[in-house]
mmCIF file of C-alpha atoms in Angstrom:
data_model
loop_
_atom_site.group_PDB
_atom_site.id
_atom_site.type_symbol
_atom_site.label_atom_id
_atom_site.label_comp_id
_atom_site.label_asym_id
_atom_site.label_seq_id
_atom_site.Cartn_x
_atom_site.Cartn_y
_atom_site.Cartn_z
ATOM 1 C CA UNK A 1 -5.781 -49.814 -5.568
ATOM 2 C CA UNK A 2 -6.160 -49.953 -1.551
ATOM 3 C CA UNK A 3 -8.639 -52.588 -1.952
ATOM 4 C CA UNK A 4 -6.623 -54.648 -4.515
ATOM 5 C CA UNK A 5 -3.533 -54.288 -2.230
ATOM 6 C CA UNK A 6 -5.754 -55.056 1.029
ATOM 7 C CA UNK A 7 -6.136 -58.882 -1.045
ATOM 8 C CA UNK A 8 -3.377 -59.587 -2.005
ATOM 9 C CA UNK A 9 -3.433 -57.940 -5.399
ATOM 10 C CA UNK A 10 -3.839 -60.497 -8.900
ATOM 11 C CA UNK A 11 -2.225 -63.467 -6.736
ATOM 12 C CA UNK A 12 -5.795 -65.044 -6.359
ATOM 13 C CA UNK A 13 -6.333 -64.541 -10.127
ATOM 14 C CA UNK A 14 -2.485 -65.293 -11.718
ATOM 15 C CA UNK A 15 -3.143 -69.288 -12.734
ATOM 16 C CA UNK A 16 -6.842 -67.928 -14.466
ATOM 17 C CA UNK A 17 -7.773 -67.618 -18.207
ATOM 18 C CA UNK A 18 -10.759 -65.375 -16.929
ATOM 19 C CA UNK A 19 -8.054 -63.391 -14.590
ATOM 20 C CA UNK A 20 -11.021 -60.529 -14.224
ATOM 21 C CA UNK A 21 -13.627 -62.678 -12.984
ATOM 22 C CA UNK A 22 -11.312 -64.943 -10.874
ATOM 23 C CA UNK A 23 -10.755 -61.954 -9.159
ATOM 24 C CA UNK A 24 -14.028 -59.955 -8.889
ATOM 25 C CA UNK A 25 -15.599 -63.481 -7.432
ATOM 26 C CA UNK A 26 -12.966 -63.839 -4.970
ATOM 27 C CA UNK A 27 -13.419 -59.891 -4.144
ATOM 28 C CA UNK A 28 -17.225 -60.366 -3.923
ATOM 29 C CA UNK A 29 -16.332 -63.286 -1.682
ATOM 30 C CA UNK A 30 -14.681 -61.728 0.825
ATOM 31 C CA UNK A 31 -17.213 -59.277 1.304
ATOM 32 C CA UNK A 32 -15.348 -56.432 -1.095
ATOM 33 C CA UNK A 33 -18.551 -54.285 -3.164
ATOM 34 C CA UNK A 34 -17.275 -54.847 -7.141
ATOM 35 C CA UNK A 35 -19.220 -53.800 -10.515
ATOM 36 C CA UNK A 36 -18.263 -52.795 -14.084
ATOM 37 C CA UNK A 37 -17.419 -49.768 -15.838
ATOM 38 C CA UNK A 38 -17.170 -49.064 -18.997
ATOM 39 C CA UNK A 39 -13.376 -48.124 -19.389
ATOM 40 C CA UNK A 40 -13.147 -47.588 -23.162
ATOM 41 C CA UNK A 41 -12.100 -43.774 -22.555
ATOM 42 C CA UNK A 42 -9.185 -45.119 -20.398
ATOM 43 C CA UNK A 43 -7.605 -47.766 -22.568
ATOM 44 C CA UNK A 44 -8.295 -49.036 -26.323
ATOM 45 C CA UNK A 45 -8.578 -53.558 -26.280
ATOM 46 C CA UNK A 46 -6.899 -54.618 -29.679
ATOM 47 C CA UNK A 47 -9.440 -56.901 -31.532
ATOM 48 C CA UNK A 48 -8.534 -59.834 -33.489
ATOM 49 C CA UNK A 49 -6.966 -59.893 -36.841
ATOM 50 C CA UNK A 50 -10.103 -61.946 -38.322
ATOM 51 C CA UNK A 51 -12.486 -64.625 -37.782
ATOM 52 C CA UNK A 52 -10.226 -67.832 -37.593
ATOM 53 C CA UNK A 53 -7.969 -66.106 -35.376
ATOM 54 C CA UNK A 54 -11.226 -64.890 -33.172
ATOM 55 C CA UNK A 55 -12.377 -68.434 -33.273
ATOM 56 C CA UNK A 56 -9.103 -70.086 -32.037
ATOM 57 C CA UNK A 57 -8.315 -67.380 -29.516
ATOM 58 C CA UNK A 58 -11.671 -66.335 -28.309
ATOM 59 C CA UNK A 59 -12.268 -70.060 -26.363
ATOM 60 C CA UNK A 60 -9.312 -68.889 -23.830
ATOM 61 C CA UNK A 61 -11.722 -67.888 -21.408
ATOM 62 C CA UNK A 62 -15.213 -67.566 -22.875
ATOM 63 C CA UNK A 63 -16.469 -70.650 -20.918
ATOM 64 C CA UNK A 64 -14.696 -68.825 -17.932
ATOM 65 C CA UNK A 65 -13.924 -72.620 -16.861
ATOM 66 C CA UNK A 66 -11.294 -71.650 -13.819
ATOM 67 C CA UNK A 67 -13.708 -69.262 -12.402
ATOM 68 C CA UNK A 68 -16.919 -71.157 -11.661
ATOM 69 C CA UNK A 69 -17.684 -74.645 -11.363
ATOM 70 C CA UNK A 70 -18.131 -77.431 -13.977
ATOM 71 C CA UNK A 71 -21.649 -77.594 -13.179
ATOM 72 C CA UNK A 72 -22.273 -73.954 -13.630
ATOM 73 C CA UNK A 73 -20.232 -73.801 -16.555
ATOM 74 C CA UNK A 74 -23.154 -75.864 -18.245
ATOM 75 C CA UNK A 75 -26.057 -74.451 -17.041
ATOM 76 C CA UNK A 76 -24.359 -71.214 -18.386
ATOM 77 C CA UNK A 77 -23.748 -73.193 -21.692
ATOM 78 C CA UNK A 78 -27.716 -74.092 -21.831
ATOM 79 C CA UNK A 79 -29.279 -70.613 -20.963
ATOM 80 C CA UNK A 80 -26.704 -68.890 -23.418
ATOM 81 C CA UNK A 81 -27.913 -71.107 -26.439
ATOM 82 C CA UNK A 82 -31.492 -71.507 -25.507
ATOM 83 C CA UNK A 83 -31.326 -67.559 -24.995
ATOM 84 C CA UNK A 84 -29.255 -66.190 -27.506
ATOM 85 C CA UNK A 85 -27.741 -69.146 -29.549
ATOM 86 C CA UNK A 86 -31.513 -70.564 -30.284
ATOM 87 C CA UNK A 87 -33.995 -67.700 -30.967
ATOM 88 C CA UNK A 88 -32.065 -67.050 -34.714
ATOM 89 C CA UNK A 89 -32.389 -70.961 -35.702
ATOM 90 C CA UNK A 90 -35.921 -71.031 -34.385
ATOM 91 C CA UNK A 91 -37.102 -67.760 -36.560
ATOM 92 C CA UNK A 92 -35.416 -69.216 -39.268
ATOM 93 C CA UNK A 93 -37.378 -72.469 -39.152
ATOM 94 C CA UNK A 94 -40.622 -70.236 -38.957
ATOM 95 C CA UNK A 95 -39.182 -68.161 -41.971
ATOM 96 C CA UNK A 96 -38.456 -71.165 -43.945
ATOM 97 C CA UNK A 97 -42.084 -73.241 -42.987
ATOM 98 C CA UNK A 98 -40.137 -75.963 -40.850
ATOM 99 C CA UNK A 99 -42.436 -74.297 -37.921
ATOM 100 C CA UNK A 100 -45.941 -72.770 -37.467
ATOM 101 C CA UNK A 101 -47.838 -69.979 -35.596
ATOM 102 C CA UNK A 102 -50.993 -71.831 -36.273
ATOM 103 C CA UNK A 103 -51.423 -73.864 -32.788
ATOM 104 C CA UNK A 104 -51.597 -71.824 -29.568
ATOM 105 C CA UNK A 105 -47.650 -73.650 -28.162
ATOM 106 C CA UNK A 106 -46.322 -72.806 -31.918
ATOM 107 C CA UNK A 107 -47.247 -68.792 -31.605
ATOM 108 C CA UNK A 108 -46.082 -68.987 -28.025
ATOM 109 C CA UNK A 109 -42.686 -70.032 -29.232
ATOM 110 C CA UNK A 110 -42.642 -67.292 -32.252
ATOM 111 C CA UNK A 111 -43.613 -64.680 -29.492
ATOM 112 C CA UNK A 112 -41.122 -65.593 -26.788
ATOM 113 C CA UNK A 113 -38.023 -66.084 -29.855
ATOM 114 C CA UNK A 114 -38.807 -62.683 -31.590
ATOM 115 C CA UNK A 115 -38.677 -60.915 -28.026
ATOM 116 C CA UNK A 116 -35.534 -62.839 -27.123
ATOM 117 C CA UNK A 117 -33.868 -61.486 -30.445
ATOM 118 C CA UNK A 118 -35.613 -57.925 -29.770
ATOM 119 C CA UNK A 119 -33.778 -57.661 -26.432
ATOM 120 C CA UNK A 120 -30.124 -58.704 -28.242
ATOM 121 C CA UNK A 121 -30.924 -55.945 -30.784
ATOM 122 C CA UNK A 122 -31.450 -53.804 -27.656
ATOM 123 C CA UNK A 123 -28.167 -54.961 -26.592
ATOM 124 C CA UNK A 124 -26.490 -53.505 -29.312
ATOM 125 C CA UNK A 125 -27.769 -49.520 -28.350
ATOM 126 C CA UNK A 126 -26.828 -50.466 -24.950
ATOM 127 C CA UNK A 127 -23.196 -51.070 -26.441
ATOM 128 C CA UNK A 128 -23.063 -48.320 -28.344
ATOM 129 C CA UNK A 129 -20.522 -46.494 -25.999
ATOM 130 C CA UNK A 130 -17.831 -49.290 -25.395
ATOM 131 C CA UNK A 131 -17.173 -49.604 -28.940
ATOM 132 C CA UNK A 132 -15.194 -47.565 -30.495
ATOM 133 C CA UNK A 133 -15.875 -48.067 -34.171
ATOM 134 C CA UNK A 134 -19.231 -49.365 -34.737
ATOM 135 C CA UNK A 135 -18.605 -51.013 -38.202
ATOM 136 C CA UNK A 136 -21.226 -53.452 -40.301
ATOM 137 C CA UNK A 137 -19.543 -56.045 -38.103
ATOM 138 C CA UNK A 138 -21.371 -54.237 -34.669
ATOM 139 C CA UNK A 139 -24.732 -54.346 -36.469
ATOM 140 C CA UNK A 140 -24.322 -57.602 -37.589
ATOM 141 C CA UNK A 141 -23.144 -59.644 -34.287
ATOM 142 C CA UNK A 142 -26.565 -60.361 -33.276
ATOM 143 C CA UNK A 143 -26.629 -62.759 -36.200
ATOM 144 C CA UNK A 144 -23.369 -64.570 -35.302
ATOM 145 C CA UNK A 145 -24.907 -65.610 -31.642
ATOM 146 C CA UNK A 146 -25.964 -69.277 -32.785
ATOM 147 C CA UNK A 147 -22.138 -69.621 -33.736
ATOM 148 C CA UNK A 148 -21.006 -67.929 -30.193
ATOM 149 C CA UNK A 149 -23.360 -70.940 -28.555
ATOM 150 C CA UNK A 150 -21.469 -73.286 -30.417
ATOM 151 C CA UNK A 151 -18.391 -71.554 -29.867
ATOM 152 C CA UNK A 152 -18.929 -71.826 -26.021
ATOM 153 C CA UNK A 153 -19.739 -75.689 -25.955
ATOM 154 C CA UNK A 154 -16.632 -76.383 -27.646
ATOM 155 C CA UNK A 155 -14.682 -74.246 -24.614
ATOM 156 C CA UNK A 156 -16.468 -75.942 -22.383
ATOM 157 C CA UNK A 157 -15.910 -79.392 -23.848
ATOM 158 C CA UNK A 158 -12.120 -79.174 -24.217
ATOM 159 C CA UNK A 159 -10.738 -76.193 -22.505
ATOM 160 C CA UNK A 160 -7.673 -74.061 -24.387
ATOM 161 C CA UNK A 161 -4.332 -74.448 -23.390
ATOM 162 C CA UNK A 162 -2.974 -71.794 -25.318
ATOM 163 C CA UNK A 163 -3.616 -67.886 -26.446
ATOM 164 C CA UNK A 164 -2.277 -65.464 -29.179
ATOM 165 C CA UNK A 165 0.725 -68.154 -29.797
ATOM 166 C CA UNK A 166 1.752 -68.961 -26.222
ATOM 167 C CA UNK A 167 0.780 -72.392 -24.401
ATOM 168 C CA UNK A 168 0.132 -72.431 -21.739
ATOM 169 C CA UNK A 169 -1.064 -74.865 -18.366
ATOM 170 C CA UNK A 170 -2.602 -72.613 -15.737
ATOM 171 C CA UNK A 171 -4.572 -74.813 -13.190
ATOM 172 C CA UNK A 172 -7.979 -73.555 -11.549
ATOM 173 C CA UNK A 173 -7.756 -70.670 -9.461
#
């Protein structure tokens, strides 16, 4: 709270979708030592009510386009589909016959997608403890990352201007 105050509290982050990063940059900027916690035993995050409303909503500040630059928005864009968005689409295409294993580059790229999905699976165990009902839905997010890549060009493409019915037009912090 000292710390907080010491900056001049949210005012750095009050005109930011991604109010939490906005600020933990700006913290981290000024020399201030920040991290993350999980805080799920201190406060429960209300979900959305489905999938369209998750898909309109979740844009807001996925792209986290007032906190870092345009240019570093995309590079985020690229390693988060080539990384996470990819790796499903390119198993599939094995799965299906589109692609091969028989050349040495086509068993390279089998190898380095099925540990790419191996560590998102990981992911979920690491999650385990911030969640606190691990439905069918938790076990079956890994499979939804190619739509979360496409997701995230879209935010970065045209950026919201509203969230859970308000409108809003907050400039960058």
């Amino acid at each position: 709270r000292e710390v907080l105050l010491a900056h001049g509290g949210y005012e750095v982050s009050r005109q930011s979708w991604a109010d939490d990063v906005t600020l933990a940059r700006a913290l981290a900027s000024r020399g201030v030592r920040v991290g993350f916690l999980d805080g799920s035993r201190l406060y429960k995050v209300r979900a959305y009510d489905g999938l369209a409303h998750m898909w309109r909503e979740w844009g807001r500040s996925f792209d986290l386009s007032d906190a870092t630059t345009r240019a570093r928005q995309w590079v985020d864009v690229a390693y988060i589909a080539l990384a996470q968005g990819l790796p499903w689409l390119v198993l599939l295409a094995f799965a299906l016959g589109a692609l091969s294993a028989d050349t040495p580059q086509g068993l390279v790229l089998l190898r380095i997608n099925q540990t790419l999905v191996f560590i998102r699976l990981l992911m979920l165990v690491a999650l385990w403890g911030s969640y606190e009902r691990r439905t069918i839905g938790f076990w079956l997010s890994p499979l939804a990352d190619p739509v979360a890549a496409w997701r995230l060009v879209l935010s970065t493409v045209r950026r919201p201007r509203g969230w859970r019915g308000r409108t809003f037009s907050l400039g960058s912090a």
